[in-house]
Coordinates of C-alpha atoms and ligand atoms in Angstrom, one line a residue:
M1 CA 83.6 -85.4 4.8
Q2 CA 82.2 -83.7 2.1
I3 CA 78.7 -82.4 2.2
K4 CA 77.5 -82.4 -1.5
S5 CA 74.7 -81.9 -0.6
A6 CA 72.0 -81.0 2.4
E7 CA 68.0 -81.3 1.9
F8 CA 64.9 -80.9 4.1
I9 CA 63.0 -84.2 3.8
T10 CA 60.1 -83.5 6.2
S11 CA 58.8 -82.2 10.1
C12 CA 57.2 -85.0 12.4
T13 CA 55.3 -84.7 15.5
H14 CA 56.0 -88.8 16.6
V15 CA 58.0 -90.9 15.6
S16 CA 55.6 -93.0 14.5
G17 CA 55.3 -90.6 11.8
C18 CA 59.0 -90.0 10.7
P19 CA 59.0 -92.2 7.9
E20 CA 61.9 -94.8 7.2
L21 CA 64.8 -93.4 5.2
N22 CA 66.9 -96.7 5.9
Q23 CA 70.2 -94.4 6.0
P24 CA 71.9 -94.2 9.5
E25 CA 70.8 -90.6 11.5
F26 CA 72.1 -88.6 13.9
A27 CA 70.4 -86.4 15.8
L28 CA 71.3 -82.7 18.3
I29 CA 69.4 -82.7 20.9
G30 CA 69.7 -80.3 24.3
R31 CA 68.9 -77.1 26.6
S32 CA 66.4 -74.6 23.9
N33 CA 68.4 -72.6 23.1
V34 CA 72.4 -73.9 23.3
G35 CA 72.7 -74.1 20.0
K36 CA 71.3 -77.1 17.6
S37 CA 69.9 -75.4 14.6
S38 CA 73.0 -72.8 14.4
L39 CA 75.5 -75.8 14.8
L40 CA 73.3 -78.1 12.1
N41 CA 73.5 -75.2 10.4
A42 CA 77.5 -74.5 10.1
L43 CA 77.8 -78.6 9.9
V44 CA 76.0 -78.4 6.5
G45 CA 78.1 -75.4 5.3
R46 CA 74.2 -73.9 4.5
N47 CA 73.3 -70.9 6.5
S48 CA 70.1 -71.2 7.1
L49 CA 69.3 -75.2 6.6
A50 CA 67.2 -75.7 10.2
K51 CA 65.6 -72.1 12.1
T52 CA 68.2 -70.6 14.2
S53 CA 66.2 -67.5 16.9
S54 CA 67.4 -65.7 19.1
T55 CA 63.9 -67.2 21.5
P56 CA 65.0 -70.6 22.8
G57 CA 61.7 -72.3 21.9
R58 CA 62.2 -72.6 18.2
T59 CA 62.6 -75.6 17.4
Q60 CA 59.4 -77.2 17.8
L61 CA 59.1 -80.3 15.9
I62 CA 61.3 -83.5 14.9
N63 CA 63.1 -81.9 11.9
L64 CA 64.6 -84.9 9.4
F65 CA 67.7 -84.0 6.5
A66 CA 69.4 -85.5 4.2
I67 CA 72.8 -85.2 4.1
N68 CA 74.8 -86.7 0.5
N69 CA 71.7 -88.6 0.1
R70 CA 73.5 -91.6 2.6
W71 CA 73.1 -90.2 5.6
T72 CA 70.0 -88.3 8.4
L73 CA 71.1 -85.6 10.4
V74 CA 67.4 -84.2 13.0
D75 CA 67.6 -81.6 14.2
L76 CA 65.1 -81.6 17.3
P77 CA 63.3 -79.9 19.9
G78 CA 65.2 -78.3 23.1
Y79 CA 64.3 -79.4 26.9
G80 CA 63.8 -77.4 29.6
F81 CA 62.1 -74.2 27.8
A82 CA 59.9 -73.0 31.6
K83 CA 58.5 -70.7 29.8
L84 CA 56.2 -73.0 27.7
S85 CA 53.0 -74.5 29.3
K86 CA 53.2 -77.6 31.0
Q87 CA 51.3 -79.0 28.6
S88 CA 53.4 -78.5 25.8
R89 CA 56.4 -79.3 28.2
V90 CA 55.2 -82.4 28.7
L91 CA 53.5 -83.2 24.6
L92 CA 57.3 -82.3 24.0
E93 CA 59.4 -84.1 25.8
K94 CA 57.0 -87.0 24.6
M95 CA 57.9 -86.4 21.1
I96 CA 61.9 -85.8 22.5
S97 CA 61.7 -89.8 23.7
G98 CA 59.4 -91.1 21.8
Y99 CA 62.4 -90.4 19.0
L100 CA 65.3 -91.1 21.0
T101 CA 64.2 -94.9 22.0
K102 CA 62.4 -95.8 19.4
R103 CA 63.7 -94.5 16.0
T104 CA 65.2 -98.2 15.1
S105 CA 67.7 -95.8 12.5
L106 CA 69.4 -93.6 14.8
S107 CA 72.9 -93.7 15.5
R108 CA 73.6 -91.2 17.2
V109 CA 72.8 -88.7 19.6
F110 CA 74.4 -85.3 20.5
V111 CA 74.1 -84.1 23.6
L112 CA 74.4 -80.3 23.3
I113 CA 76.1 -78.1 26.3
D114 CA 76.8 -74.4 26.8
S115 CA 80.7 -74.2 26.7
R116 CA 79.7 -71.0 29.3
H117 CA 78.2 -72.4 32.1
P118 CA 79.2 -75.0 34.8
P119 CA 77.9 -79.2 34.8
Q120 CA 73.9 -77.8 35.0
T121 CA 71.8 -80.5 36.8
I122 CA 69.3 -80.4 33.9
D123 CA 71.9 -81.9 31.8
L124 CA 73.0 -84.7 34.1
E125 CA 69.6 -86.3 34.3
F126 CA 69.5 -86.2 31.0
V127 CA 73.0 -88.3 29.5
E128 CA 71.5 -90.2 32.6
W129 CA 68.6 -90.7 31.2
L130 CA 70.4 -91.1 27.3
M131 CA 72.4 -94.1 29.1
G132 CA 69.9 -95.5 31.5
N133 CA 68.0 -96.8 27.9
G134 CA 71.3 -97.1 26.1
V135 CA 70.5 -94.0 23.6
P136 CA 73.7 -94.2 21.9
M137 CA 75.8 -90.7 22.2
A138 CA 78.7 -87.4 22.3
L139 CA 78.9 -84.4 24.0
V140 CA 79.1 -81.1 21.8
F141 CA 80.1 -78.1 23.9
T142 CA 78.8 -75.2 22.2
K143 CA 79.9 -71.4 21.9
S144 CA 82.9 -72.6 22.1
D145 CA 83.8 -69.0 20.6
K146 CA 82.2 -67.4 23.6
V147 CA 84.5 -68.6 26.3
S148 CA 88.6 -68.8 26.6
P149 CA 90.5 -72.8 25.6
T150 CA 91.8 -73.1 29.3
F151 CA 87.7 -72.5 30.6
L152 CA 86.2 -74.3 27.9
R153 CA 89.2 -77.6 29.3
N154 CA 88.3 -77.6 32.9
N155 CA 84.1 -77.4 31.9
V156 CA 84.7 -80.1 30.2
A157 CA 87.0 -82.5 33.0
A158 CA 84.7 -81.0 35.4
F159 CA 80.9 -82.5 32.7
L160 CA 82.7 -85.7 32.5
A161 CA 83.6 -86.0 36.3
R162 CA 80.2 -85.5 37.1
V163 CA 79.1 -88.3 34.2
A164 CA 82.2 -90.9 34.7
E165 CA 79.5 -91.8 38.5
W166 CA 77.5 -93.7 35.9
C167 CA 79.3 -94.0 33.1
P168 CA 82.5 -96.1 32.7
E169 CA 83.6 -95.1 29.3
P170 CA 83.7 -91.3 29.2
P171 CA 81.9 -90.7 25.3
P172 CA 83.5 -89.0 22.9
V173 CA 83.4 -85.0 23.1
F174 CA 83.3 -82.0 20.6
G175 CA 84.1 -78.4 21.4
T176 CA 82.2 -76.6 19.2
S177 CA 80.9 -73.1 17.4
A178 CA 78.6 -72.1 14.7
K179 CA 80.4 -68.9 14.1
T180 CA 83.9 -70.6 13.8
G181 CA 83.3 -74.1 12.4
E182 CA 85.8 -75.0 15.5
G183 CA 84.4 -78.7 16.0
R184 CA 82.9 -79.0 12.6
K185 CA 85.5 -81.6 10.7
E186 CA 85.7 -84.2 13.7
I187 CA 82.5 -84.0 13.8
L188 CA 81.8 -85.1 10.1
A189 CA 84.8 -86.8 10.6
F190 CA 83.0 -88.8 13.1
I191 CA 80.4 -89.2 11.4
G192 CA 81.7 -90.1 8.3
Q193 CA 83.6 -94.0 10.8
M194 CA 80.7 -94.5 12.6
I195 CA 78.9 -94.8 8.2
G196 CA 81.9 -96.5 7.1
I197 CA 82.7 -93.8 4.5
Ligands
LIG201 P1 65.1 -74.0 20.0 O1 65.1 -74.9 18.9 O2 64.7 -72.9 20.4 O3 65.8 -75.2 21.7 O4 67.2 -73.8 20.3 P2 68.3 -73.9 19.0 O5 68.9 -75.2 20.1 O6 68.7 -74.7 18.2 O7 69.3 -72.3 18.7 P3 69.9 -72.2 17.5 O8 70.7 -73.1 17.1 O9 68.0 -70.8 17.5 O10 70.5 -70.7 18.6 C1 70.2 -70.1 19.4 C2 70.9 -68.8 19.7 O11 72.5 -68.9 20.2 C3 71.2 -67.8 18.3 O12 71.0 -66.4 18.6 C4 72.5 -68.4 17.5 O13 72.8 -67.2 17.2 C5 73.8 -68.3 19.2 N1 75.0 -69.5 18.9 C6 74.8 -70.7 18.3 N2 75.8 -71.1 17.4 C7 76.8 -70.2 18.6 C8 77.6 -70.1 18.4 O14 79.0 -71.5 18.3 N3 78.2 -69.1 19.1 C9 77.9 -67.3 19.5 N4 78.3 -67.0 19.7 N5 77.0 -68.1 19.7 C10 75.2 -69.2 19.3
LIG202 MG1 66.7 -75.0 16.7

């Protein structure tokens, strides 16, 4: 899929405030600092459409972007950011879970996982929660430029083995790097296939 246009639409604090766009929507979620905003920029080929930062907790709102005037890409805040106050964390978690369970146009959520780490409880629990709530997902291993292909393969296999405990069919998996562009074509092709172009 060629990206012809990518434009910021709006930010919302709650799913009820997100505009009805009548277009299929794809969202990026994952731990704080895993590389959601960077992947969004890499996917659409724009350096700073979504704001990125080396310190976790940068994205605090539901950010909607119109792609090719045909589908929507959503940058979400990260989960598991320990430095937030309890109150802020609960609010963010509500924002994220509300969006994921109530957004009717949501076609697929990409769960980003840092390629460098063995399966983390917080990611496994999040994936289990998505399954329990029937939210369709795919797994995206980020920052692949920081590990060897063998290391990545082993980490993916380890994560899938854990997920298999409660998931009869393994979800689609992508290895990506916002730095090298690895996985970009594959994710765009996957989205293209889902929306029938
Ligand atoms: P929050 O919005 O805070 O939850 O973070 P995020 O998940 O949106 O992460 P963000 O895209 O802001 O990136 C976090 C840091 O990781 C930044 O310093 C990025 O430059 C770096 N980063 C993101 N993706 C990659 C990647 O593929 N390779 C490498 N080497 N660094 C990356
Ligand atoms: Mg971000």
